PDB file of C-alpha atoms in Angstrom:
ATOM      1  CA  MET D   5       2.920  10.871 -57.759  1.00  0.00           C
ATOM      2  CA  ALA D   6       0.643   9.654 -54.958  1.00  0.00           C
ATOM      3  CA  ARG D   7       0.480  11.503 -51.632  1.00  0.00           C
ATOM      4  CA  TYR D   8      -0.029   9.686 -48.327  1.00  0.00           C
ATOM      5  CA  ILE D   9      -1.160  10.679 -44.864  1.00  0.00           C
ATOM      6  CA  THR D  10      -1.386   8.901 -41.533  1.00  0.00           C
ATOM      7  CA  ILE D  11      -4.460   8.697 -39.337  1.00  0.00           C
ATOM      8  CA  THR D  12      -3.559   8.072 -35.689  1.00  0.00           C
ATOM      9  CA  LEU D  13      -5.637   7.421 -32.597  1.00  0.00           C
ATOM     10  CA  GLU D  14      -3.083   8.897 -30.232  1.00  0.00           C
ATOM     11  CA  LYS D  15      -4.109   7.396 -26.876  1.00  0.00           C
ATOM     12  CA  ARG D  16      -4.669   3.934 -28.347  1.00  0.00           C
ATOM     13  CA  GLY D  17      -1.397   4.078 -30.315  1.00  0.00           C
ATOM     14  CA  VAL D  18      -2.932   2.918 -33.607  1.00  0.00           C
ATOM     15  CA  THR D  19      -1.949   4.373 -36.974  1.00  0.00           C
ATOM     16  CA  ALA D  20      -3.258   3.717 -40.475  1.00  0.00           C
ATOM     17  CA  ARG D  21      -1.886   4.969 -43.763  1.00  0.00           C
ATOM     18  CA  ALA D  22      -4.095   6.534 -46.434  1.00  0.00           C
ATOM     19  CA  ARG D  23      -3.624   7.652 -50.017  1.00  0.00           C
ATOM     20  CA  LEU D  24      -5.094  11.007 -51.003  1.00  0.00           C
ATOM     21  CA  LEU D  25      -7.503  10.839 -53.937  1.00  0.00           C
ATOM     22  CA  ASP D  26      -5.943  13.696 -55.884  1.00  0.00           C
ATOM     23  CA  ALA D  27      -7.592  12.730 -59.183  1.00  0.00           C
ATOM     24  CA  GLU D  28     -11.090  12.283 -57.719  1.00  0.00           C
ATOM     25  CA  ALA D  29     -11.129  15.118 -55.140  1.00  0.00           C
ATOM     26  CA  PRO D  30      -8.280  17.483 -56.045  1.00  0.00           C
ATOM     27  CA  ARG D  31      -9.519  20.585 -54.195  1.00  0.00           C
ATOM     28  CA  THR D  32     -10.322  18.733 -50.978  1.00  0.00           C
ATOM     29  CA  ALA D  33      -7.139  16.628 -51.012  1.00  0.00           C
ATOM     30  CA  GLU D  34      -5.035  19.747 -51.541  1.00  0.00           C
ATOM     31  CA  ALA D  35      -6.809  21.705 -48.786  1.00  0.00           C
ATOM     32  CA  VAL D  36      -6.264  18.885 -46.297  1.00  0.00           C
ATOM     33  CA  TRP D  37      -2.636  18.353 -47.384  1.00  0.00           C
ATOM     34  CA  GLN D  38      -1.828  22.061 -46.947  1.00  0.00           C
ATOM     35  CA  ALA D  39      -3.429  22.138 -43.473  1.00  0.00           C
ATOM     36  CA  LEU D  40      -1.495  19.177 -42.047  1.00  0.00           C
ATOM     37  CA  PRO D  41      -0.732  18.303 -39.344  1.00  0.00           C
ATOM     38  CA  LEU D  42      -4.191  18.443 -37.757  1.00  0.00           C
ATOM     39  CA  LYS D  43      -5.222  17.161 -34.345  1.00  0.00           C
ATOM     40  CA  GLY D  44      -8.504  17.173 -32.467  1.00  0.00           C
ATOM     41  CA  ASP D  45     -10.749  15.374 -30.038  1.00  0.00           C
ATOM     42  CA  VAL D  46     -12.264  12.131 -31.291  1.00  0.00           C
ATOM     43  CA  PHE D  47     -15.995  11.547 -31.689  1.00  0.00           C
ATOM     44  CA  HIS D  48     -17.765   8.381 -32.782  1.00  0.00           C
ATOM     45  CA  GLY D  49     -20.639   8.794 -35.233  1.00  0.00           C
ATOM     46  CA  LYS D  50     -24.193   8.524 -33.920  1.00  0.00           C
ATOM     47  CA  PHE D  51     -26.066   8.512 -37.212  1.00  0.00           C
ATOM     48  CA  ALA D  52     -23.585   7.192 -39.757  1.00  0.00           C
ATOM     49  CA  ARG D  53     -22.709   3.996 -37.854  1.00  0.00           C
ATOM     50  CA  ASN D  54     -19.006   3.093 -38.323  1.00  0.00           C
ATOM     51  CA  GLU D  55     -17.524   6.591 -38.336  1.00  0.00           C
ATOM     52  CA  VAL D  56     -14.833   8.248 -36.226  1.00  0.00           C
ATOM     53  CA  TYR D  57     -14.167  11.943 -36.710  1.00  0.00           C
ATOM     54  CA  THR D  58     -12.724  15.127 -35.348  1.00  0.00           C
ATOM     55  CA  LEU D  59     -14.010  18.686 -35.612  1.00  0.00           C
ATOM     56  CA  VAL D  60     -11.587  21.462 -36.505  1.00  0.00           C
ATOM     57  CA  PRO D  61     -11.918  25.124 -37.449  1.00  0.00           C
ATOM     58  CA  PRO D  62     -12.002  25.923 -41.184  1.00  0.00           C
ATOM     59  CA  PHE D  63      -8.512  25.705 -42.681  1.00  0.00           C
ATOM     60  CA  ALA D  64      -8.854  26.016 -46.457  1.00  0.00           C
ATOM     61  CA  ALA D  65      -8.017  29.311 -48.121  1.00  0.00           C
ATOM     62  CA  GLU D  66     -11.113  28.624 -50.227  1.00  0.00           C
ATOM     63  CA  GLU D  67     -13.813  26.085 -49.315  1.00  0.00           C
ATOM     64  CA  PRO D  68     -13.377  23.136 -51.722  1.00  0.00           C
ATOM     65  CA  GLY D  69     -17.101  22.685 -52.347  1.00  0.00           C
ATOM     66  CA  GLY D  70     -18.622  19.347 -53.271  1.00  0.00           C
ATOM     67  CA  GLU D  71     -16.494  16.805 -55.130  1.00  0.00           C
ATOM     68  CA  ASN D  72     -16.368  13.003 -55.164  1.00  0.00           C
ATOM     69  CA  GLN D  73     -19.320  13.036 -52.758  1.00  0.00           C
ATOM     70  CA  THR D  74     -21.089  10.083 -51.185  1.00  0.00           C
ATOM     71  CA  VAL D  75     -23.820   9.372 -48.657  1.00  0.00           C
ATOM     72  CA  THR D  76     -22.782   5.697 -48.417  1.00  0.00           C
ATOM     73  CA  PRO D  77     -19.090   5.681 -47.444  1.00  0.00           C
ATOM     74  CA  ILE D  78     -17.282   2.347 -47.459  1.00  0.00           C
ATOM     75  CA  PRO D  79     -14.622   1.028 -45.070  1.00  0.00           C
ATOM     76  CA  GLY D  80     -11.434   3.014 -45.500  1.00  0.00           C
ATOM     77  CA  ASP D  81     -13.046   6.180 -46.886  1.00  0.00           C
ATOM     78  CA  LEU D  82     -11.800   9.518 -45.565  1.00  0.00           C
ATOM     79  CA  CYS D  83     -14.455  12.220 -45.783  1.00  0.00           C
ATOM     80  CA  TYR D  84     -14.550  15.997 -45.450  1.00  0.00           C
ATOM     81  CA  PHE D  85     -17.716  17.791 -44.317  1.00  0.00           C
ATOM     82  CA  THR D  86     -18.442  21.470 -43.697  1.00  0.00           C
ATOM     83  CA  PHE D  87     -21.039  22.360 -41.075  1.00  0.00           C
ATOM     84  CA  GLU D  88     -22.201  25.895 -40.505  1.00  0.00           C
ATOM     85  CA  GLY D  89     -24.042  26.441 -37.232  1.00  0.00           C
ATOM     86  CA  VAL D  90     -25.915  23.118 -37.286  1.00  0.00           C
ATOM     87  CA  LEU D  91     -23.640  21.424 -34.724  1.00  0.00           C
ATOM     88  CA  SER D  92     -24.067  24.206 -32.170  1.00  0.00           C
ATOM     89  CA  ASN D  93     -27.459  22.735 -31.223  1.00  0.00           C
ATOM     90  CA  PRO D  94     -27.095  21.394 -27.633  1.00  0.00           C
ATOM     91  CA  ALA D  95     -29.039  18.273 -28.671  1.00  0.00           C
ATOM     92  CA  TYR D  96     -25.905  17.038 -30.479  1.00  0.00           C
ATOM     93  CA  GLY D  97     -24.093  16.811 -27.141  1.00  0.00           C
ATOM     94  CA  TYR D  98     -20.861  18.612 -28.000  1.00  0.00           C
ATOM     95  CA  GLU D  99     -19.223  20.282 -25.045  1.00  0.00           C
ATOM     96  CA  THR D 100     -18.442  23.974 -25.237  1.00  0.00           C
ATOM     97  CA  GLY D 101     -15.179  24.401 -27.078  1.00  0.00           C
ATOM     98  CA  ALA D 102     -15.231  20.940 -28.701  1.00  0.00           C
ATOM     99  CA  GLY D 103     -13.714  22.003 -31.996  1.00  0.00           C
ATOM    100  CA  THR D 104     -15.852  25.143 -32.063  1.00  0.00           C
ATOM    101  CA  ASN D 105     -14.907  28.605 -33.280  1.00  0.00           C
ATOM    102  CA  GLU D 106     -16.457  32.047 -33.357  1.00  0.00           C
ATOM    103  CA  SER D 107     -17.867  31.712 -36.883  1.00  0.00           C
ATOM    104  CA  ARG D 108     -19.754  28.526 -35.902  1.00  0.00           C
ATOM    105  CA  THR D 109     -18.391  26.867 -39.041  1.00  0.00           C
ATOM    106  CA  LEU D 110     -16.736  23.510 -38.430  1.00  0.00           C
ATOM    107  CA  ILE D 111     -14.858  21.068 -40.614  1.00  0.00           C
ATOM    108  CA  ASP D 112     -15.541  17.413 -39.858  1.00  0.00           C
ATOM    109  CA  LEU D 113     -12.740  15.068 -40.939  1.00  0.00           C
ATOM    110  CA  ALA D 114     -13.904  11.477 -40.709  1.00  0.00           C
ATOM    111  CA  TYR D 115     -12.859   7.959 -41.498  1.00  0.00           C
ATOM    112  CA  PHE D 116     -15.164   4.997 -41.924  1.00  0.00           C
ATOM    113  CA  TYR D 117     -14.087   1.605 -40.620  1.00  0.00           C
ATOM    114  CA  GLY D 118     -17.002  -0.727 -41.282  1.00  0.00           C
ATOM    115  CA  ARG D 119     -19.822  -1.406 -43.726  1.00  0.00           C
ATOM    116  CA  ASN D 120     -23.431  -0.217 -43.969  1.00  0.00           C
ATOM    117  CA  ASN D 121     -22.844   3.493 -43.367  1.00  0.00           C
ATOM    118  CA  LEU D 122     -25.535   5.970 -44.324  1.00  0.00           C
ATOM    119  CA  LEU D 123     -25.046   9.721 -44.066  1.00  0.00           C
ATOM    120  CA  LEU D 124     -28.592  10.624 -43.130  1.00  0.00           C
ATOM    121  CA  ASN D 125     -29.288  12.963 -40.210  1.00  0.00           C
ATOM    122  CA  GLY D 126     -32.827  13.151 -38.861  1.00  0.00           C
ATOM    123  CA  ASP D 127     -32.598  16.924 -38.385  1.00  0.00           C
ATOM    124  CA  VAL D 128     -31.097  17.976 -41.710  1.00  0.00           C
ATOM    125  CA  GLY D 129     -31.507  15.046 -44.109  1.00  0.00           C
ATOM    126  CA  TRP D 130     -28.782  13.728 -46.388  1.00  0.00           C
ATOM    127  CA  VAL D 131     -25.254  14.823 -45.478  1.00  0.00           C
ATOM    128  CA  PRO D 132     -22.937  14.098 -48.427  1.00  0.00           C
ATOM    129  CA  GLY D 133     -19.222  14.030 -47.691  1.00  0.00           C
ATOM    130  CA  ASN D 134     -16.268  14.611 -49.986  1.00  0.00           C
ATOM    131  CA  VAL D 135     -14.269  11.375 -50.180  1.00  0.00           C
ATOM    132  CA  PHE D 136     -10.700  12.681 -50.337  1.00  0.00           C
ATOM    133  CA  GLY D 137      -8.670   9.645 -49.299  1.00  0.00           C
ATOM    134  CA  THR D 138      -8.656   5.898 -48.799  1.00  0.00           C
ATOM    135  CA  ILE D 139      -6.934   3.858 -46.112  1.00  0.00           C
ATOM    136  CA  VAL D 140      -4.421   1.504 -47.703  1.00  0.00           C
ATOM    137  CA  GLU D 141      -2.667   0.070 -44.624  1.00  0.00           C
ATOM    138  CA  GLY D 142      -3.784  -0.600 -41.068  1.00  0.00           C
ATOM    139  CA  LEU D 143      -7.572  -0.570 -41.512  1.00  0.00           C
ATOM    140  CA  ASP D 144      -8.117  -3.743 -39.453  1.00  0.00           C
ATOM    141  CA  GLU D 145      -6.195  -2.361 -36.475  1.00  0.00           C
ATOM    142  CA  LEU D 146      -7.895   1.028 -36.796  1.00  0.00           C
ATOM    143  CA  ALA D 147     -11.302  -0.688 -36.973  1.00  0.00           C
ATOM    144  CA  ALA D 148     -10.618  -2.620 -33.757  1.00  0.00           C
ATOM    145  CA  ALA D 149      -9.548   0.558 -31.974  1.00  0.00           C
ATOM    146  CA  SER D 150     -12.592   2.379 -33.373  1.00  0.00           C
ATOM    147  CA  GLN D 151     -14.900  -0.331 -32.049  1.00  0.00           C
ATOM    148  CA  ASP D 152     -13.229   0.184 -28.662  1.00  0.00           C
ATOM    149  CA  ILE D 153     -14.064   3.896 -28.926  1.00  0.00           C
ATOM    150  CA  TRP D 154     -17.708   2.961 -29.598  1.00  0.00           C
ATOM    151  CA  MET D 155     -17.918   0.564 -26.663  1.00  0.00           C
ATOM    152  CA  GLY D 156     -15.401   2.143 -24.258  1.00  0.00           C
ATOM    153  CA  GLY D 157     -15.758   5.843 -24.979  1.00  0.00           C
ATOM    154  CA  ALA D 158     -13.906   8.535 -26.852  1.00  0.00           C
ATOM    155  CA  ARG D 159     -13.089  10.815 -23.926  1.00  0.00           C
ATOM    156  CA  GLY D 160      -9.389  11.622 -23.833  1.00  0.00           C
ATOM    157  CA  GLU D 161      -8.670  10.262 -27.325  1.00  0.00           C
ATOM    158  CA  SER D 162      -7.236  12.448 -30.097  1.00  0.00           C
ATOM    159  CA  LEU D 163      -7.216  11.989 -33.842  1.00  0.00           C
ATOM    160  CA  VAL D 164      -3.962  13.089 -35.468  1.00  0.00           C
ATOM    161  CA  ILE D 165      -3.662  13.484 -39.230  1.00  0.00           C
ATOM    162  CA  GLU D 166      -0.189  14.015 -40.648  1.00  0.00           C
ATOM    163  CA  ARG D 167       1.692  13.881 -43.919  1.00  0.00           C
ATOM    164  CA  ALA D 168       3.350  10.535 -44.642  1.00  0.00           C
ATOM    165  CA  GLY D 169       5.090  11.528 -47.853  1.00  0.00           C
ATOM    166  CA  GLU D 170       4.834  11.068 -51.588  1.00  0.00           C
ATOM    167  CA  GLU D 171       5.566   8.037 -53.758  1.00  0.00           C
TER     168      GLU D 171
END
């Protein structure tokens, strides 16, 4: 039975539907599913190109570790990243409290809406992400709203991830 989630840009009123990749990334899909609903401030990728993400505190009972990883996500991919301390560098431009926590570990939940993405960071090198889901409905609308975030700014926008059921 497939499990589905929704990805919503709250202020822009755009929602896409995604299928969890339970067979390919079972630990990550389950960790995300158990943590839902999740909501956080939106950020647009600087290095990866066509990426929108939110930063949340760790939520998994046990870190899923690497599975179904990529450094070249395609449109519609949902990725999970764990960052420990690296994003606290002021050069990244995150405001105090932007998804931060006392342990300095952050979970980055991202979706990719266009082609030619490359998960390479000049400071740390390759940054593989766990692909745990794929957008199956609403990618075109989400991509247009994401392009508006890139050109118009992310301030005040929230990313909401919720369960959409099982089929």
